Structure formats: C-alpha cells, structure tokens
Amino acid sequence: MRKPYPSDLTDAQWEIVRPLIPVFKVGRPRQVELREVINAILYLNRSGCQWDMLPHDLPAKSTVSEYFAQWRDDGTWQEILDALRQAVRVAVGKDPNPSAGSIDSQTVKATEIADDRSYDGGKKITGRKRQIIVDSLGLLIAVAVTIASADDGTIAPVVLGRLTAEHLSRLELLWADSKYHNPALEAWLKAEGVRYRIEVVSRPPGSEGYVKLPRRWVVERTFAWLGRYRRHSRDYERFSESSEAMIQVSSIHRMLRLLKPDQSKKPVPFKYRKSQEKVSL
C-alpha cells in the first residue's frame, strides 16, 4: 500500500470511471491494476513530469504509456469525457447534451520533439495551436491540435468535424471571436449543411487590454482550468493526437472532482452560469 498522491483517484471517483474502461478478456492475465495506470497518467498530467520520471511506486512507464496510447487510439478517452460531461450537466439540472457552446484557440510553444510544429507570426510563438469546443458550462466537448501557423477559421472544420451525432443532437449555436468570421469556414458550414450557426462576439470598439466578453469568457476560462495541469505549460508530445488526449485527461480529472470531490480536501465549487450560484456536486 503506497502513500497517495494528490492527483490520485478517490474510491468514489474510481467507481465512476471503472465501468467506462474497456476490459479485454483475451490474452494473458493483466498484471497491473487499471486504477494505478490511470493514477500514473493523472500524476504525469498534473505535475508535468517526464515519462521517465514517473515515481517507482506507480506502474512502469512502458505499461502506462501503452495504455495511454491504446485509449487514445480507440477513443476511450473521448468516451469517458462524453459520459462525465453528461453526468455533470444532469447534476446541475441541464439536458445531457448542450444546445449552445463556444469555440476558441490557444497557441502554445512546443518542444523540438513535436513532429508538426510551426511559427505563429501573430503570437510570435513556434509551436502548436489548440482548438477546443466547450458547452455553456465550459466543459470540453471536442479538441483538435494543429500547427501554430494555421488560421483559426480555416482549420476550424478539423475540430468541428469531430462533433458526433450525439454532440449535435441539440446544438444550435457556437459563440466565437472574430477569427472565425472566415469565408472558408462559412463555405464549409454551408457544404456540410449543419444545423448550428457560429455567432461572432466582438470586442467593443476602442477597447484595450483584457475585456470580459459575453459568452466567450466561458471558453477562455476553460483554457485557464487546463493551465492548472502542468503538462499543458507547453506542448511536450511528439504526436498531436497525444496532445489532444492529454487535454481530454485533464478535463476528465476536473469533472471527476466536480462529481465526487475528495472529502479530505477543500471542495471545488462549480459555478452554474445561469444563476451564478455555487453548486456542490
């Protein structure tokens, strides 16, 4: 029995995740506890450490990285993300699937190991661009990581194309900034025949510095939440698919803490946008 790390799943959180983890009954018996595998991934994600520097009392790097990649490639992380987002929404009295959301991007530096980084002239950053779609509560729906030099509106179809039929079942509106007022994007939306529309929320004329814009601040807050996980201080992943999976892992961990807070720590308040009241989940 090892001493727990702050990022470890609690018993209650594990009971939520366990049914969502695929179990394969063929091949040799599993020699590692899946809960400990997830704890190792959460430790790496939250602390920002290197794979080689995982503590010795957690499963081996080779085992953990294999499971991480397997769940990345077979869609397990996205499935867990979807299930937890629906659970959080229901807990605050909302429909499981959103009718509105927000889309935005963030450019971050990437290390030399990245196989597809580029220079963003506007931000003066060599790295990658993260695009996310969140619901009205700021909960992650979809993510796409691309080269930094790509124009937001031009590459928006990458992340928009990852919205599933279930995601789209009620979706009518996505708020965005002026970067998404783009002819190529408008042509793509028309060609796809999507039901939802993208509404640009612009800054007030003459405004300078940070301005808290209606609706758009929700997705900006989500990027701030992700920033609490040090794996995202810059992009350390070789493959953009791994970067996307790490963002999903962070979002999964946050939603688990909302649903089942660690009773030994200060509770994480969840602010419901409509009433501004804090809901204890």
Short mmCIF file of C-alpha atoms in Angstrom, two decimals:
data_model
loop_
_atom_site.label_atom_id
_atom_site.label_comp_id
_atom_site.label_asym_id
_atom_site.label_seq_id
_atom_site.Cartn_x
_atom_site.Cartn_y
_atom_site.Cartn_z
CA MET A 1 0.00 0.00 0.00
CA ARG A 2 1.68 3.21 -1.16
CA LYS A 3 1.19 6.75 0.09
CA PRO A 4 -1.37 8.51 -2.16
CA TYR A 5 -0.50 11.39 -4.48
CA PRO A 6 -2.75 14.49 -4.66
CA SER A 7 -3.71 13.57 -8.24
CA ASP A 8 -4.87 10.03 -7.36
CA LEU A 9 -8.45 8.94 -7.95
CA THR A 10 -10.54 8.58 -4.82
CA ASP A 11 -12.58 5.41 -4.31
CA ALA A 12 -15.75 7.27 -5.32
CA GLN A 13 -14.12 8.67 -8.48
CA TRP A 14 -12.80 5.25 -9.43
CA GLU A 15 -16.30 3.77 -9.12
CA ILE A 16 -17.46 6.27 -11.75
CA VAL A 17 -14.57 5.59 -14.15
CA ARG A 18 -14.26 1.82 -13.77
CA PRO A 19 -17.34 0.88 -15.87
CA LEU A 20 -16.10 3.15 -18.66
CA ILE A 21 -12.72 1.41 -19.05
CA PRO A 22 -12.69 -1.34 -21.72
CA VAL A 23 -11.70 -4.75 -20.38
CA PHE A 24 -10.30 -7.31 -22.81
CA LYS A 25 -10.78 -10.92 -21.77
CA VAL A 26 -8.39 -12.45 -24.32
CA GLY A 27 -4.64 -12.87 -23.98
CA ARG A 28 -2.60 -13.32 -20.84
CA PRO A 29 -3.99 -12.10 -17.50
CA ARG A 30 -3.41 -8.44 -16.73
CA GLN A 31 -0.58 -7.90 -14.23
CA VAL A 32 -1.34 -4.27 -13.37
CA GLU A 33 -4.28 -2.51 -11.75
CA LEU A 34 -6.01 -0.18 -14.20
CA ARG A 35 -6.73 2.27 -11.39
CA GLU A 36 -2.99 2.62 -10.82
CA VAL A 37 -2.42 3.08 -14.55
CA ILE A 38 -4.87 5.99 -14.55
CA ASN A 39 -3.29 7.37 -11.38
CA ALA A 40 0.08 7.36 -13.14
CA ILE A 41 -1.36 9.19 -16.16
CA LEU A 42 -3.00 11.75 -13.87
CA TYR A 43 0.28 12.23 -11.97
CA LEU A 44 2.13 12.91 -15.22
CA ASN A 45 -0.64 15.17 -16.50
CA ARG A 46 -0.97 17.23 -13.34
CA SER A 47 2.71 17.50 -12.38
CA GLY A 48 4.10 17.86 -15.91
CA CYS A 49 6.91 15.39 -15.26
CA GLN A 50 8.63 13.36 -17.98
CA TRP A 51 7.55 9.79 -18.68
CA ASP A 52 10.93 8.55 -17.44
CA MET A 53 10.40 10.35 -14.14
CA LEU A 54 7.20 8.62 -13.05
CA PRO A 55 7.60 7.56 -9.40
CA HIS A 56 8.75 3.98 -8.82
CA ASP A 57 5.67 3.13 -6.76
CA LEU A 58 3.46 3.67 -9.82
CA PRO A 59 3.29 1.24 -12.78
CA ALA A 60 6.22 1.20 -15.20
CA LYS A 61 6.50 3.86 -17.89
CA SER A 62 6.22 1.28 -20.68
CA THR A 63 2.96 -0.08 -19.26
CA VAL A 64 1.42 3.32 -18.59
CA SER A 65 2.35 4.77 -21.98
CA GLU A 66 0.97 1.68 -23.72
CA TYR A 67 -2.42 2.05 -22.04
CA PHE A 68 -2.44 5.80 -22.64
CA ALA A 69 -1.81 5.31 -26.36
CA GLN A 70 -4.31 2.46 -26.62
CA TRP A 71 -7.10 4.52 -25.03
CA ARG A 72 -6.10 7.49 -27.20
CA ASP A 73 -6.34 5.50 -30.41
CA ASP A 74 -9.53 3.53 -29.65
CA GLY A 75 -11.48 6.59 -28.47
CA THR A 76 -11.74 5.58 -24.81
CA TRP A 77 -10.67 8.99 -23.52
CA GLN A 78 -13.34 10.70 -25.63
CA GLU A 79 -15.99 8.23 -24.47
CA ILE A 80 -15.15 8.84 -20.81
CA LEU A 81 -15.14 12.59 -21.45
CA ASP A 82 -18.60 12.46 -23.03
CA ALA A 83 -20.06 10.33 -20.23
CA LEU A 84 -18.72 12.58 -17.48
CA ARG A 85 -19.77 15.80 -19.21
CA GLN A 86 -23.31 14.49 -19.47
CA ALA A 87 -23.25 13.48 -15.80
CA VAL A 88 -22.10 16.95 -14.69
CA ARG A 89 -24.74 18.64 -16.85
CA VAL A 90 -27.50 16.46 -15.42
CA ALA A 91 -26.23 17.18 -11.90
CA VAL A 92 -26.86 20.91 -12.39
CA GLY A 93 -30.26 20.39 -13.99
CA LYS A 94 -29.32 20.64 -17.64
CA ASP A 95 -30.01 18.38 -20.60
CA PRO A 96 -27.19 15.84 -21.12
CA ASN A 97 -26.34 17.38 -24.50
CA PRO A 98 -25.88 21.14 -24.99
CA SER A 99 -27.79 23.47 -27.28
CA ALA A 100 -25.04 26.12 -27.21
CA GLY A 101 -21.30 26.31 -26.72
CA SER A 102 -18.13 28.19 -27.58
CA ILE A 103 -15.10 27.62 -29.79
CA ASP A 104 -11.66 29.17 -29.40
CA SER A 105 -7.96 28.51 -29.90
CA GLN A 106 -4.73 28.83 -27.94
CA THR A 107 -1.19 28.86 -29.33
CA VAL A 108 1.49 27.29 -27.14
CA LYS A 109 5.19 26.63 -27.51
CA ALA A 110 6.15 23.08 -28.46
CA THR A 111 9.40 21.28 -27.75
CA GLU A 112 11.68 20.09 -30.53
CA ILE A 113 10.26 16.58 -30.22
CA ALA A 114 6.96 17.67 -31.77
CA ASP A 115 6.60 16.28 -35.28
CA ASP A 116 4.39 19.09 -36.60
CA ARG A 117 5.15 22.47 -35.03
CA SER A 118 5.30 25.79 -36.88
CA TYR A 119 5.60 29.54 -36.29
CA ASP A 120 2.59 31.68 -35.39
CA GLY A 121 3.53 35.15 -36.66
CA GLY A 122 0.75 36.86 -34.73
CA LYS A 123 1.68 35.37 -31.37
CA LYS A 124 5.43 35.15 -32.13
CA ILE A 125 5.40 31.53 -30.98
CA THR A 126 6.85 28.37 -32.51
CA GLY A 127 4.63 25.51 -31.51
CA ARG A 128 1.12 24.17 -31.90
CA LYS A 129 -2.42 25.50 -31.79
CA ARG A 130 -5.11 24.01 -29.56
CA GLN A 131 -8.72 24.42 -30.66
CA ILE A 132 -11.48 23.43 -28.28
CA ILE A 133 -15.26 23.40 -28.26
CA VAL A 134 -16.96 23.65 -24.86
CA ASP A 135 -20.55 23.75 -23.67
CA SER A 136 -22.15 26.69 -21.83
CA LEU A 137 -20.62 25.44 -18.56
CA GLY A 138 -17.12 25.36 -20.04
CA LEU A 139 -16.97 21.55 -20.16
CA LEU A 140 -14.90 20.15 -23.02
CA ILE A 141 -16.75 18.62 -25.97
CA ALA A 142 -14.06 18.34 -28.65
CA VAL A 143 -10.40 19.23 -29.14
CA ALA A 144 -8.01 19.41 -32.09
CA VAL A 145 -4.29 20.24 -32.05
CA THR A 146 -2.70 21.57 -35.24
CA ILE A 147 0.34 23.53 -36.38
CA ALA A 148 0.53 27.02 -34.87
CA SER A 149 0.63 28.88 -38.19
CA ALA A 150 -2.81 27.66 -39.27
CA ASP A 151 -5.57 30.28 -39.46
CA ASP A 152 -8.29 29.66 -36.87
CA GLY A 153 -11.19 29.98 -39.26
CA THR A 154 -9.55 27.88 -41.96
CA ILE A 155 -8.77 24.94 -39.66
CA ALA A 156 -11.97 25.18 -37.59
CA PRO A 157 -13.52 22.32 -39.63
CA VAL A 158 -10.94 19.98 -38.05
CA VAL A 159 -12.42 20.34 -34.57
CA LEU A 160 -15.98 20.93 -35.82
CA GLY A 161 -15.72 17.69 -37.77
CA ARG A 162 -15.16 15.82 -34.52
CA LEU A 163 -18.60 16.67 -33.20
CA THR A 164 -20.56 13.42 -33.20
CA ALA A 165 -24.25 12.93 -33.94
CA GLU A 166 -24.86 12.88 -30.18
CA HIS A 167 -22.95 16.14 -29.70
CA LEU A 168 -25.01 17.71 -32.50
CA SER A 169 -28.38 16.35 -31.35
CA ARG A 170 -29.39 19.68 -29.73
CA LEU A 171 -26.58 22.04 -30.76
CA GLU A 172 -27.87 25.27 -32.31
CA LEU A 173 -25.24 27.90 -31.58
CA LEU A 174 -21.47 28.29 -31.08
CA TRP A 175 -20.00 31.60 -29.90
CA ALA A 176 -16.62 32.59 -31.31
CA ASP A 177 -14.30 35.56 -31.78
CA SER A 178 -13.68 37.47 -34.99
CA LYS A 179 -11.06 34.97 -36.19
CA TYR A 180 -13.92 32.63 -37.07
CA HIS A 181 -15.54 35.16 -39.40
CA ASN A 182 -13.92 33.39 -42.33
CA PRO A 183 -15.20 32.74 -45.89
CA ALA A 184 -13.61 29.27 -45.99
CA LEU A 185 -15.34 28.30 -42.76
CA GLU A 186 -18.67 29.70 -43.93
CA ALA A 187 -18.35 27.70 -47.16
CA TRP A 188 -17.60 24.53 -45.19
CA LEU A 189 -20.60 25.04 -42.89
CA LYS A 190 -22.84 25.54 -45.91
CA ALA A 191 -21.46 22.48 -47.70
CA GLU A 192 -21.91 20.31 -44.61
CA GLY A 193 -25.45 21.55 -44.10
CA VAL A 194 -25.00 21.88 -40.35
CA ARG A 195 -27.94 22.92 -38.20
CA TYR A 196 -25.95 25.06 -35.78
CA ARG A 197 -24.62 28.55 -36.51
CA ILE A 198 -21.47 30.35 -35.40
CA GLU A 199 -22.04 33.77 -33.83
CA VAL A 200 -19.07 36.12 -33.56
CA VAL A 201 -18.80 38.04 -30.28
CA SER A 202 -16.64 41.09 -30.99
CA ARG A 203 -14.71 43.38 -28.67
CA PRO A 204 -16.25 46.82 -28.03
CA PRO A 205 -14.80 49.44 -30.43
CA GLY A 206 -11.78 51.21 -28.96
CA SER A 207 -11.30 48.73 -26.11
CA GLU A 208 -7.77 47.92 -24.98
CA GLY A 209 -6.30 45.11 -22.89
CA TYR A 210 -8.37 42.29 -21.46
CA VAL A 211 -12.14 42.63 -21.83
CA LYS A 212 -14.52 40.05 -20.40
CA LEU A 213 -16.76 39.40 -23.38
CA PRO A 214 -20.24 37.89 -23.03
CA ARG A 215 -20.31 34.13 -23.68
CA ARG A 216 -16.72 33.99 -24.92
CA TRP A 217 -15.26 34.21 -21.42
CA VAL A 218 -16.52 30.67 -20.77
CA VAL A 219 -14.11 29.03 -23.21
CA GLU A 220 -11.29 31.31 -22.05
CA ARG A 221 -11.94 30.09 -18.51
CA THR A 222 -11.63 26.51 -19.74
CA PHE A 223 -8.14 27.26 -21.06
CA ALA A 224 -7.33 28.68 -17.61
CA TRP A 225 -8.58 25.45 -16.00
CA LEU A 226 -6.34 23.43 -18.32
CA GLY A 227 -3.42 25.64 -17.32
CA ARG A 228 -3.57 24.20 -13.80
CA TYR A 229 -2.27 20.94 -15.29
CA ARG A 230 1.42 21.48 -15.87
CA ARG A 231 1.58 19.09 -18.80
CA HIS A 232 -0.04 21.93 -20.76
CA SER A 233 2.51 24.64 -19.87
CA ARG A 234 3.81 23.91 -23.36
CA ASP A 235 3.31 21.03 -25.79
CA TYR A 236 5.64 18.19 -24.80
CA GLU A 237 4.09 15.50 -27.00
CA ARG A 238 5.59 14.02 -30.16
CA PHE A 239 2.20 13.48 -31.78
CA SER A 240 -0.66 15.97 -31.86
CA GLU A 241 -3.04 13.09 -31.07
CA SER A 242 -1.26 12.67 -27.74
CA SER A 243 -1.64 16.39 -27.04
CA GLU A 244 -5.37 16.08 -27.64
CA ALA A 245 -5.59 13.06 -25.36
CA MET A 246 -3.74 14.89 -22.57
CA ILE A 247 -6.29 17.71 -22.77
CA GLN A 248 -9.07 15.13 -22.54
CA VAL A 249 -7.41 13.56 -19.49
CA SER A 250 -7.23 16.94 -17.72
CA SER A 251 -10.89 17.60 -18.45
CA ILE A 252 -11.84 14.12 -17.23
CA HIS A 253 -9.98 14.68 -13.96
CA ARG A 254 -11.65 18.03 -13.38
CA MET A 255 -15.14 16.63 -14.00
CA LEU A 256 -14.49 13.72 -11.65
CA ARG A 257 -13.56 16.22 -8.96
CA LEU A 258 -16.79 18.11 -9.63
CA LEU A 259 -18.90 14.97 -9.41
CA LYS A 260 -17.09 13.39 -6.47
CA PRO A 261 -14.87 15.87 -4.60
CA ASP A 262 -12.08 14.48 -2.45
CA GLN A 263 -13.52 14.82 1.05
CA SER A 264 -10.04 15.22 2.52
CA LYS A 265 -9.50 18.43 0.54
CA LYS A 266 -11.24 21.76 0.14
CA PRO A 267 -14.25 21.19 -2.18
CA VAL A 268 -14.07 22.52 -5.73
CA PRO A 269 -17.06 24.87 -6.22
CA PHE A 270 -18.87 24.63 -9.53
CA LYS A 271 -20.45 27.88 -10.69
CA TYR A 272 -23.62 27.40 -12.70
CA ARG A 273 -23.57 30.11 -15.38
CA LYS A 274 -27.29 30.87 -15.38
CA SER A 275 -27.83 31.64 -11.70
CA GLN A 276 -24.21 32.30 -10.68
CA GLU A 277 -24.82 30.15 -7.61
CA LYS A 278 -22.20 27.67 -6.47
CA VAL A 279 -23.37 24.11 -6.76
CA SER A 280 -21.74 21.39 -4.67
CA LEU A 281 -21.53 18.24 -6.79
#
